[in-house]
Short mmCIF file of C-alpha atoms in Angstrom, two decimals:
data_model
loop_
_atom_site.label_atom_id
_atom_site.label_comp_id
_atom_site.label_asym_id
_atom_site.label_seq_id
_atom_site.Cartn_x
_atom_site.Cartn_y
_atom_site.Cartn_z
CA MET A 1 54.07 76.10 -29.98
CA ALA A 2 53.83 78.18 -33.15
CA GLU A 3 56.54 80.62 -32.01
CA SER A 4 59.06 77.72 -31.86
CA GLN A 5 58.88 77.24 -35.52
CA VAL A 6 61.95 75.45 -36.69
CA ASN A 7 63.72 76.20 -39.85
CA VAL A 8 66.39 73.71 -40.78
CA SER A 9 66.15 73.76 -44.50
CA GLU A 10 69.46 75.60 -44.75
CA ARG A 11 71.09 72.58 -43.09
CA ALA A 12 69.87 70.24 -45.76
CA ASP A 13 72.77 69.60 -48.17
CA GLY A 14 70.80 68.34 -51.11
CA LYS A 15 71.53 64.63 -51.14
CA PRO A 16 68.64 62.52 -49.91
CA LEU A 17 69.31 60.51 -46.77
CA LEU A 18 66.22 58.43 -47.28
CA SER A 19 64.82 57.75 -50.63
CA ILE A 20 61.58 55.90 -51.12
CA ARG A 21 60.88 55.05 -54.77
CA HIS A 22 57.74 53.78 -56.18
CA LEU A 23 56.95 51.93 -53.06
CA HIS A 24 54.04 49.41 -53.44
CA LYS A 25 52.68 47.66 -50.39
CA GLU A 26 49.78 45.33 -50.08
CA PHE A 27 48.29 43.04 -47.34
CA ASP A 28 46.43 40.02 -48.62
CA GLY A 29 45.61 41.62 -51.97
CA LYS A 30 44.55 44.93 -50.29
CA VAL A 31 46.71 47.85 -51.53
CA ILE A 32 48.01 49.92 -48.68
CA LEU A 33 50.67 52.07 -50.50
CA LYS A 34 50.40 52.99 -54.18
CA ASP A 35 53.55 54.05 -56.08
CA PHE A 36 54.69 56.11 -53.14
CA SER A 37 57.85 58.23 -53.59
CA LEU A 38 59.49 60.41 -51.01
CA ASP A 39 62.96 61.89 -50.56
CA VAL A 40 64.10 62.98 -47.11
CA LYS A 41 67.26 65.17 -46.89
CA LYS A 42 69.56 65.37 -43.95
CA GLY A 43 68.14 67.67 -41.29
CA GLU A 44 64.63 67.69 -42.68
CA VAL A 45 61.58 67.15 -40.56
CA ILE A 46 58.77 65.66 -42.54
CA VAL A 47 55.36 65.29 -40.99
CA ILE A 48 52.88 62.85 -42.56
CA ILE A 49 49.18 63.41 -41.82
CA GLY A 50 46.09 61.70 -43.03
CA PRO A 51 43.01 59.76 -41.89
CA SER A 52 43.57 56.55 -40.02
CA GLY A 53 44.11 53.68 -42.41
CA CYS A 54 45.64 55.83 -45.02
CA GLY A 55 48.94 53.94 -44.92
CA LYS A 56 51.08 56.33 -42.98
CA SER A 57 52.10 53.96 -40.22
CA THR A 58 52.71 51.24 -42.72
CA LEU A 59 54.98 53.62 -44.61
CA LEU A 60 57.08 54.05 -41.49
CA ARG A 61 57.07 50.24 -40.88
CA CYS A 62 58.26 49.62 -44.37
CA THR A 63 60.98 52.16 -43.99
CA ASN A 64 62.37 50.28 -41.11
CA ALA A 65 61.93 46.95 -42.83
CA LEU A 66 59.33 45.70 -40.33
CA GLU A 67 57.04 45.03 -43.35
CA ASP A 68 58.03 43.34 -46.64
CA ILE A 69 57.16 45.39 -49.74
CA GLN A 70 55.71 44.27 -53.08
CA GLY A 71 57.35 46.82 -55.34
CA GLY A 72 59.67 49.82 -55.44
CA GLU A 73 62.65 50.23 -53.17
CA ILE A 74 63.69 52.06 -50.13
CA LEU A 75 67.20 53.37 -49.89
CA ILE A 76 69.11 54.68 -46.84
CA GLU A 77 72.24 56.70 -47.86
CA GLY A 78 71.90 54.97 -51.19
CA GLN A 79 71.77 51.35 -49.76
CA PRO A 80 68.57 49.31 -50.13
CA ILE A 81 66.78 48.22 -46.90
CA ARG A 82 64.58 45.15 -47.02
CA LYS A 83 62.98 42.83 -44.55
CA ASP A 84 64.73 39.44 -44.36
CA ALA A 85 67.73 40.90 -46.08
CA LYS A 86 70.98 39.81 -44.47
CA ASN A 87 72.00 43.34 -43.57
CA ALA A 88 68.52 44.33 -42.25
CA SER A 89 69.93 44.53 -38.69
CA GLN A 90 72.83 46.72 -39.86
CA MET A 91 70.61 48.97 -41.92
CA ARG A 92 68.08 49.34 -39.03
CA GLN A 93 70.88 50.90 -36.94
CA LYS A 94 70.81 53.82 -39.25
CA ILE A 95 67.10 54.32 -38.37
CA GLY A 96 65.63 54.99 -35.01
CA MET A 97 61.98 54.11 -34.45
CA VAL A 98 59.54 55.05 -31.80
CA PHE A 99 56.17 53.40 -31.59
CA GLN A 100 52.82 54.52 -30.43
CA SER A 101 52.81 52.06 -27.46
CA TYR A 102 56.48 52.88 -26.53
CA ASP A 103 57.19 49.12 -25.96
CA LEU A 104 59.96 49.20 -23.41
CA PHE A 105 61.15 45.81 -22.47
CA PRO A 106 59.21 45.06 -19.21
CA HIS A 107 61.76 42.78 -17.63
CA LYS A 108 64.62 45.36 -17.90
CA SER A 109 65.24 48.51 -15.92
CA ILE A 110 65.26 51.84 -17.65
CA MET A 111 69.04 51.81 -17.94
CA GLU A 112 69.16 48.30 -19.23
CA ASN A 113 66.40 49.16 -21.76
CA ILE A 114 68.47 51.96 -23.12
CA LEU A 115 71.87 50.07 -23.11
CA LEU A 116 70.69 46.77 -24.59
CA ALA A 117 71.22 47.77 -28.24
CA PRO A 118 74.47 49.90 -27.75
CA LEU A 119 76.11 47.04 -25.83
CA LYS A 120 74.86 44.04 -27.78
CA VAL A 121 74.33 45.45 -31.32
CA GLN A 122 77.12 48.18 -31.43
CA LYS A 123 79.40 46.31 -28.96
CA ARG A 124 80.15 49.61 -27.15
CA LYS A 125 81.77 49.73 -23.78
CA ARG A 126 79.33 49.86 -20.88
CA GLU A 127 81.06 52.87 -19.28
CA GLU A 128 81.01 54.96 -22.35
CA ALA A 129 77.47 54.04 -23.38
CA GLY A 130 76.20 54.38 -19.76
CA LYS A 131 77.66 57.90 -19.67
CA GLU A 132 75.83 58.83 -22.86
CA ALA A 133 72.59 57.14 -21.57
CA LEU A 134 72.81 59.37 -18.55
CA GLU A 135 73.20 62.56 -20.55
CA LEU A 136 70.32 61.63 -22.76
CA LEU A 137 68.16 60.76 -19.71
CA ASP A 138 69.15 64.19 -18.32
CA ARG A 139 68.07 65.81 -21.54
CA VAL A 140 64.62 64.34 -21.23
CA GLY A 141 64.42 65.05 -17.53
CA LEU A 142 64.34 61.47 -16.32
CA ALA A 143 67.94 60.80 -15.02
CA ASP A 144 66.60 59.97 -11.59
CA ARG A 145 64.50 57.21 -12.95
CA LYS A 146 67.33 55.11 -14.53
CA ASP A 147 67.06 52.16 -12.07
CA ASP A 148 63.20 52.03 -12.21
CA TYR A 149 61.20 49.53 -14.26
CA PRO A 150 58.90 50.55 -17.05
CA ARG A 151 55.86 49.65 -15.03
CA GLN A 152 56.71 52.32 -12.49
CA LEU A 153 56.64 55.02 -15.12
CA SER A 154 53.79 57.02 -16.67
CA GLY A 155 52.98 56.79 -20.36
CA GLY A 156 54.69 60.12 -21.13
CA GLN A 157 57.78 59.09 -19.23
CA LYS A 158 57.91 55.70 -21.03
CA GLN A 159 57.63 57.41 -24.29
CA ARG A 160 60.51 59.76 -23.51
CA ILE A 161 62.69 56.71 -22.51
CA ALA A 162 61.71 55.09 -25.82
CA ILE A 163 63.06 58.09 -27.49
CA VAL A 164 66.30 58.01 -25.66
CA ARG A 165 66.47 54.22 -26.41
CA ALA A 166 66.40 55.12 -30.13
CA LEU A 167 68.75 58.15 -29.90
CA ILE A 168 71.66 56.32 -28.16
CA MET A 169 72.09 54.36 -31.35
CA HIS A 170 72.96 57.57 -33.19
CA PRO A 171 70.48 56.99 -35.95
CA GLU A 172 70.68 58.94 -39.15
CA ILE A 173 66.94 59.27 -39.15
CA LEU A 174 64.18 58.90 -36.57
CA LEU A 175 60.73 57.50 -37.42
CA LEU A 176 58.10 58.63 -34.96
CA ASP A 177 54.86 56.62 -35.38
CA GLU A 178 51.99 58.52 -33.64
CA ILE A 179 54.04 58.66 -30.53
CA THR A 180 51.48 60.65 -28.53
CA ALA A 181 48.45 58.85 -29.70
CA ALA A 182 48.28 56.52 -26.64
CA LEU A 183 49.05 59.19 -24.10
CA ASP A 184 46.81 61.10 -21.76
CA PRO A 185 46.44 64.67 -22.93
CA GLU A 186 48.47 66.17 -20.12
CA MET A 187 51.51 63.94 -21.07
CA VAL A 188 51.53 64.85 -24.84
CA HIS A 189 53.31 68.10 -24.26
CA GLU A 190 56.32 66.77 -22.34
CA VAL A 191 57.00 64.29 -25.19
CA LEU A 192 56.44 66.77 -27.97
CA GLU A 193 58.87 69.18 -26.25
CA VAL A 194 61.46 66.52 -26.41
CA VAL A 195 60.89 66.05 -30.21
CA LEU A 196 60.94 69.69 -30.80
CA GLY A 197 64.28 69.91 -29.06
CA LEU A 198 65.56 67.23 -31.44
CA ALA A 199 64.40 69.07 -34.43
CA ARG A 200 66.19 72.20 -33.19
CA SER A 201 69.36 70.27 -32.87
CA GLY A 202 69.11 69.14 -36.50
CA SER A 203 67.82 65.57 -36.30
CA THR A 204 66.24 64.26 -39.49
CA MET A 205 62.81 62.96 -38.71
CA LEU A 206 59.80 61.35 -40.41
CA ILE A 207 56.83 61.95 -38.17
CA VAL A 208 53.31 60.50 -38.31
CA THR A 209 51.03 62.41 -35.92
CA HIS A 210 47.53 63.60 -35.29
CA GLU A 211 48.73 66.69 -33.37
CA MET A 212 48.23 69.41 -36.00
CA ALA A 213 49.55 72.23 -33.88
CA PHE A 214 52.72 70.29 -33.28
CA ALA A 215 52.94 69.31 -37.03
CA LYS A 216 52.63 72.94 -37.97
CA ALA A 217 55.35 73.93 -35.55
CA ILE A 218 57.90 71.23 -36.36
CA ALA A 219 57.55 70.48 -40.02
CA ASN A 220 59.76 71.63 -42.87
CA ARG A 221 57.55 69.73 -45.18
CA VAL A 222 53.96 68.28 -44.70
CA ILE A 223 52.59 65.45 -46.61
CA PHE A 224 48.95 64.75 -46.52
CA MET A 225 48.02 61.15 -47.45
CA GLU A 226 44.87 59.32 -48.15
CA LYS A 227 44.28 55.74 -49.31
CA GLY A 228 47.98 55.03 -49.82
CA GLU A 229 48.67 58.04 -51.94
CA VAL A 230 50.00 61.62 -51.50
CA VAL A 231 47.11 64.00 -51.86
CA GLU A 232 48.98 67.14 -51.12
CA GLU A 233 52.55 68.03 -50.24
CA SER A 234 53.74 71.39 -49.04
CA SER A 235 57.18 72.72 -48.07
CA ASP A 236 55.30 75.66 -46.46
CA PRO A 237 53.54 74.07 -43.42
CA LYS A 238 52.11 77.41 -42.21
CA ALA A 239 50.41 77.93 -45.52
CA PHE A 240 49.24 74.33 -45.80
CA PHE A 241 47.57 74.35 -42.34
CA GLU A 242 45.92 77.80 -43.08
CA ARG A 243 44.85 77.20 -46.67
CA PRO A 244 45.21 73.64 -47.97
CA GLU A 245 45.18 73.55 -51.72
CA THR A 246 43.06 70.46 -52.05
CA GLU A 247 39.46 69.98 -51.09
CA ARG A 248 40.31 66.72 -49.30
CA GLY A 249 43.03 68.49 -47.33
CA ARG A 250 40.59 71.19 -46.23
CA GLU A 251 38.12 68.54 -45.23
CA PHE A 252 40.66 66.62 -43.24
CA LEU A 253 41.90 69.67 -41.38
CA ARG A 254 38.32 70.78 -40.72
CA SER A 255 37.74 67.48 -38.90
CA PHE A 256 40.08 68.69 -36.21
CA GLU A 257 37.98 71.75 -35.46
CA TYR A 258 35.25 71.62 -32.87
CA MET B 1 50.04 6.57 19.61
CA GLN B 2 49.39 2.87 19.25
CA SER B 3 46.12 3.55 17.66
CA LEU B 4 47.51 5.76 14.86
CA GLY B 5 50.05 3.03 13.97
CA LEU B 6 52.96 5.43 14.03
CA ASP B 7 55.17 3.10 16.25
CA VAL B 8 56.31 0.91 13.27
CA LEU B 9 58.21 3.83 11.92
CA PHE B 10 60.65 3.68 14.87
CA LYS B 11 61.13 -0.05 14.52
CA GLY B 12 64.45 -1.08 13.07
CA THR B 13 65.42 1.00 9.97
CA ASN B 14 61.88 1.63 8.86
CA PHE B 15 62.03 5.30 8.75
CA LEU B 16 65.33 5.33 7.02
CA ARG B 17 63.88 2.90 4.42
CA LEU B 18 60.97 5.30 3.82
CA LEU B 19 63.50 8.10 3.25
CA GLU B 20 65.45 5.92 0.90
CA GLY B 21 62.17 5.29 -1.02
CA LEU B 22 61.57 8.94 -0.99
CA TRP B 23 64.89 9.51 -2.57
CA VAL B 24 63.95 7.07 -5.38
CA SER B 25 60.84 9.03 -6.04
CA VAL B 26 62.62 12.34 -6.03
CA ARG B 27 65.46 11.01 -8.19
CA ILE B 28 63.06 9.80 -10.81
CA SER B 29 61.09 13.11 -10.79
CA LEU B 30 64.29 15.19 -10.80
CA ILE B 31 65.81 13.43 -13.87
CA SER B 32 62.48 13.50 -15.63
CA VAL B 33 61.81 17.10 -14.78
CA VAL B 34 65.25 18.37 -15.91
CA ILE B 35 65.05 16.39 -19.28
CA SER B 36 61.45 17.47 -19.72
CA ILE B 37 62.17 21.12 -19.26
CA LEU B 38 65.14 21.09 -21.64
CA LEU B 39 63.42 19.33 -24.39
CA GLY B 40 60.16 21.08 -23.70
CA LEU B 41 61.78 24.40 -24.41
CA VAL B 42 62.79 22.95 -27.85
CA ALA B 43 59.37 21.43 -28.43
CA GLY B 44 57.61 24.66 -27.42
CA VAL B 45 59.62 26.73 -29.94
CA LEU B 46 58.87 24.05 -32.59
CA MET B 47 55.15 24.16 -31.74
CA THR B 48 55.05 27.86 -32.55
CA SER B 49 56.28 26.97 -36.05
CA LYS B 50 54.16 27.69 -39.06
CA ASN B 51 54.92 24.27 -40.75
CA ILE B 52 51.63 22.39 -40.98
CA VAL B 53 53.27 18.86 -40.68
CA LEU B 54 55.16 19.82 -37.55
CA LYS B 55 52.12 21.40 -36.03
CA ALA B 56 49.92 18.43 -36.73
CA ALA B 57 52.62 15.97 -35.33
CA PHE B 58 52.78 17.94 -32.05
CA ARG B 59 48.99 18.15 -31.94
CA VAL B 60 48.66 14.36 -32.05
CA TYR B 61 51.52 13.97 -29.61
CA LEU B 62 49.90 16.29 -27.18
CA GLU B 63 46.52 14.63 -27.44
CA ILE B 64 47.99 11.20 -26.84
CA VAL B 65 49.73 12.34 -23.72
CA ARG B 66 46.64 13.98 -22.39
CA ILE B 67 44.29 11.12 -23.09
CA MET B 68 46.40 8.14 -22.32
CA PRO B 69 46.71 7.27 -18.49
CA GLN B 70 50.40 7.47 -17.33
CA MET B 71 50.00 4.01 -15.93
CA VAL B 72 49.11 2.47 -19.24
CA LEU B 73 52.12 4.16 -20.75
CA LEU B 74 54.32 2.77 -18.02
CA PHE B 75 53.01 -0.71 -18.73
CA ILE B 76 53.47 -0.41 -22.51
CA VAL B 77 57.08 0.89 -22.10
CA TYR B 78 58.15 -1.48 -19.23
CA PHE B 79 56.34 -4.73 -20.11
CA GLY B 80 55.29 -4.17 -23.72
CA THR B 81 58.66 -3.26 -25.18
CA THR B 82 60.38 -6.22 -23.63
CA ARG B 83 57.97 -8.62 -25.38
CA VAL B 84 57.87 -6.96 -28.78
CA PHE B 85 61.23 -5.45 -29.27
CA GLY B 86 63.15 -7.49 -26.80
CA TRP B 87 64.41 -4.28 -25.09
CA ASN B 88 65.32 -4.99 -21.49
CA LEU B 89 64.72 -1.54 -20.00
CA ASP B 90 65.18 -1.38 -16.28
CA ALA B 91 62.16 -0.07 -14.37
CA GLU B 92 63.60 3.23 -13.49
CA ALA B 93 64.66 3.98 -17.14
CA SER B 94 61.15 3.02 -18.21
CA ALA B 95 59.71 5.41 -15.62
CA VAL B 96 61.93 8.27 -16.75
CA ILE B 97 61.00 7.60 -20.41
CA VAL B 98 57.30 7.81 -19.65
CA PHE B 99 57.65 10.88 -17.48
CA VAL B 100 59.75 12.69 -20.07
CA PHE B 101 57.28 11.65 -22.81
CA TRP B 102 54.57 13.22 -20.74
CA GLY B 103 56.60 16.21 -19.40
CA VAL B 104 57.88 17.32 -22.84
CA ALA B 105 54.42 17.52 -24.24
CA GLU B 106 53.01 19.52 -21.43
CA MET B 107 56.09 21.64 -21.01
CA GLY B 108 56.21 22.28 -24.77
CA ASP B 109 52.65 23.43 -24.66
CA LEU B 110 53.40 25.76 -21.73
CA VAL B 111 56.40 27.21 -23.59
CA ARG B 112 54.22 27.61 -26.74
CA GLY B 113 51.57 29.42 -24.73
CA ALA B 114 54.15 31.75 -23.10
CA LEU B 115 55.90 32.43 -26.43
CA ILE B 116 52.68 33.49 -28.20
CA SER B 117 51.62 35.68 -25.22
CA ILE B 118 54.58 37.89 -25.84
CA PRO B 119 53.16 40.85 -27.93
CA LYS B 120 54.49 41.11 -31.60
CA ILE B 121 55.57 44.64 -30.95
CA GLN B 122 58.18 43.45 -28.50
CA TYR B 123 59.91 41.49 -31.32
CA GLU B 124 59.52 44.49 -33.53
CA SER B 125 60.90 47.12 -31.20
CA ALA B 126 63.83 44.83 -30.44
CA GLU B 127 64.45 44.51 -34.30
CA ALA B 128 63.99 48.24 -34.82
CA LEU B 129 66.89 48.76 -32.52
CA GLY B 130 69.11 46.57 -34.79
CA LEU B 131 69.02 43.45 -32.77
CA THR B 132 69.29 40.28 -34.80
CA LYS B 133 66.67 37.53 -34.57
CA GLN B 134 68.84 35.52 -32.25
CA GLN B 135 69.65 38.56 -30.07
CA THR B 136 65.95 39.44 -29.95
CA TYR B 137 65.12 35.94 -28.61
CA LEU B 138 68.07 35.81 -26.27
CA TYR B 139 67.70 39.25 -24.62
CA VAL B 140 64.12 40.24 -25.07
CA ILE B 141 61.72 37.31 -25.82
CA LEU B 142 63.12 34.37 -23.71
CA PRO B 143 63.66 36.39 -20.46
CA GLN B 144 60.02 37.41 -20.68
CA THR B 145 58.94 33.85 -21.59
CA VAL B 146 60.75 32.36 -18.75
CA ARG B 147 59.15 34.73 -16.26
CA ARG B 148 55.75 33.74 -17.51
CA LEU B 149 56.69 30.08 -17.67
CA ILE B 150 58.25 29.35 -14.23
CA PRO B 151 55.11 29.48 -12.18
CA LEU B 152 53.26 27.33 -14.80
CA SER B 153 56.08 24.87 -14.99
CA ILE B 154 56.58 24.44 -11.32
CA ASN B 155 52.94 23.43 -11.14
CA LEU B 156 53.86 20.65 -13.69
CA VAL B 157 56.81 19.66 -11.58
CA THR B 158 54.65 19.00 -8.51
CA ARG B 159 52.31 17.02 -10.60
CA MET B 160 55.06 14.94 -11.89
CA ILE B 161 56.51 14.37 -8.36
CA LYS B 162 53.09 13.24 -7.15
CA THR B 163 52.59 10.97 -10.18
CA THR B 164 55.80 9.06 -9.60
CA SER B 165 53.79 7.09 -7.01
CA LEU B 166 52.63 5.14 -10.02
CA VAL B 167 56.03 3.57 -10.59
CA LEU B 168 55.49 1.04 -7.84
CA MET B 169 53.23 -0.68 -10.38
CA ILE B 170 56.32 -1.67 -12.45
CA GLY B 171 58.17 -2.83 -9.40
CA ILE B 172 60.10 0.18 -8.38
CA VAL B 173 60.52 0.39 -4.67
CA GLU B 174 59.83 4.02 -4.08
CA VAL B 175 58.40 5.74 -1.12
CA LEU B 176 54.79 4.45 -1.36
CA LYS B 177 56.02 0.92 -2.01
CA VAL B 178 58.34 1.02 1.02
CA GLY B 179 55.30 2.14 3.00
CA GLN B 180 53.20 -0.77 1.87
CA GLN B 181 56.10 -3.16 2.64
CA ILE B 182 56.38 -1.81 6.11
CA ILE B 183 52.65 -2.11 6.74
CA GLU B 184 52.72 -5.66 5.34
CA ALA B 185 55.55 -6.68 7.49
CA ASN B 186 53.85 -5.38 10.62
CA ARG B 187 50.33 -6.41 9.93
CA ARG B 188 50.07 -8.55 13.10
CA THR B 189 51.94 -6.42 15.57
CA SER B 190 50.59 -3.04 14.40
CA PRO B 191 47.44 -3.43 12.46
CA ASN B 192 46.87 0.29 12.41
CA ALA B 193 50.16 0.96 10.64
CA ALA B 194 48.26 1.56 7.43
CA PHE B 195 47.06 4.86 8.80
CA GLY B 196 50.35 6.09 10.33
CA VAL B 197 52.61 4.92 7.53
CA PHE B 198 50.55 6.32 4.76
CA ALA B 199 50.03 9.55 6.72
CA VAL B 200 53.79 9.92 6.98
CA VAL B 201 54.24 9.19 3.28
CA PHE B 202 51.57 11.92 2.61
CA LEU B 203 53.59 14.25 4.79
CA LEU B 204 56.84 13.39 2.95
CA TYR B 205 55.18 14.23 -0.34
CA PHE B 206 53.95 17.46 1.10
CA LEU B 207 57.39 18.39 2.42
CA ILE B 208 58.80 17.97 -1.09
CA CYS B 209 56.05 19.67 -3.06
CA TRP B 210 55.18 22.50 -0.71
CA PRO B 211 58.47 24.40 -0.97
CA VAL B 212 58.35 24.04 -4.80
CA SER B 213 54.87 25.35 -4.90
CA ARG B 214 55.76 28.23 -2.40
CA LEU B 215 58.66 29.13 -4.85
CA ALA B 216 56.21 29.44 -7.67
CA GLY B 217 54.05 31.76 -5.66
CA TYR B 218 57.13 33.83 -4.71
CA LEU B 219 58.40 34.14 -8.26
CA GLU B 220 54.90 35.02 -9.61
CA LYS B 221 54.73 37.90 -7.15
CA ARG B 222 58.23 39.19 -7.73
CA TRP B 223 57.89 39.20 -11.47
CA ALA B 224 54.38 40.62 -11.62
CA ALA B 225 54.66 43.24 -14.29
#
């Protein structure tokens, strides 16, 4: 995948789309994120890596207001997003999130899964949204499965549907939380191809992953986290993956070698 | 056929009377079941609340219902309230009150169980799509809850139908009571009627409960995810 290196930095126009400032998050007194700050510009693809438990998934969950935060703020296009805020549902429409376990709605067909939010949240017309859903399904190669139910699909297919379900809302930014971690190895590729396609078409993404080759291919910027803090940040992913500057970064990358 | 005592069924309007009795049983169960399901849904949602007082109250309620025999409850409501509070409840209303008291507790517990069995991530992925809390419940959580609930609640419904036979103890002439009356009236001419009539009553209960129970099996299969 290294050949398909994506370069979108020239698309970034300077203003941060997502701005995380001095975020502090703890669970029952245990600190998960310490004074974490990050700006994401439009069109940027940022990959966050780090050992499990380092707070990277929690960071995404806070960004989508699925977790309450104990300090700092998270701004989308300059507007704060917070769990339990009145406008949480509106703010979340600017953010698409895909989870590790895909979590389609089991009682709804693929098409109904995709159309639920556009019809009920955005109040779009079924005809128009349905047309877009078909286009998106076609893009991920699953148009023929539109009337199937989630249980009839493989993990990789379900994950591609989950991506479509997020995309149809036209989010400003996509949060991908270890979306291939629960998949069988042969299905990882089909999902990552879809994400790579999105990066090429200019989607802004914040990605948590353990797929290092993928991270290297897709990232404009890499953030290596440990224990709730940024250890190393690099806007030259190639250089980072070949020669991390920090000892901990080197150790972490070495753990992926056999 | 003489020996089975089925002949009395064809005397006069006996069979028709049995069916009328059956209708009384079905009517009491139907009213109780409908109210129990509606209130049970509310109770179930409340049971998942984190409020300690509410939780404790439902716990006590559920335990009372489980421990107390329905017949004792029937006696308290029908005879007891008349004496103490001077309420003059008619027997059928008392029966419905008792069955609803029982049904709401059990139904609520089933709803609670179904609700907590929906994974947290289902709520989260709905909310991540921008659905409000109400929309999440309406379109994502409740449909899945209902699918899990229906087979279980149908089981409760058949139990309630069967248990309505207790109401003869407070003077309601339902199917079993009619059966007894027919047997009594024909004690001399058809001493074996006890077998035939009760067997028919058994069959009538079966004919009511069996389709209901089949429906549960069918839905369970259809919705298996």
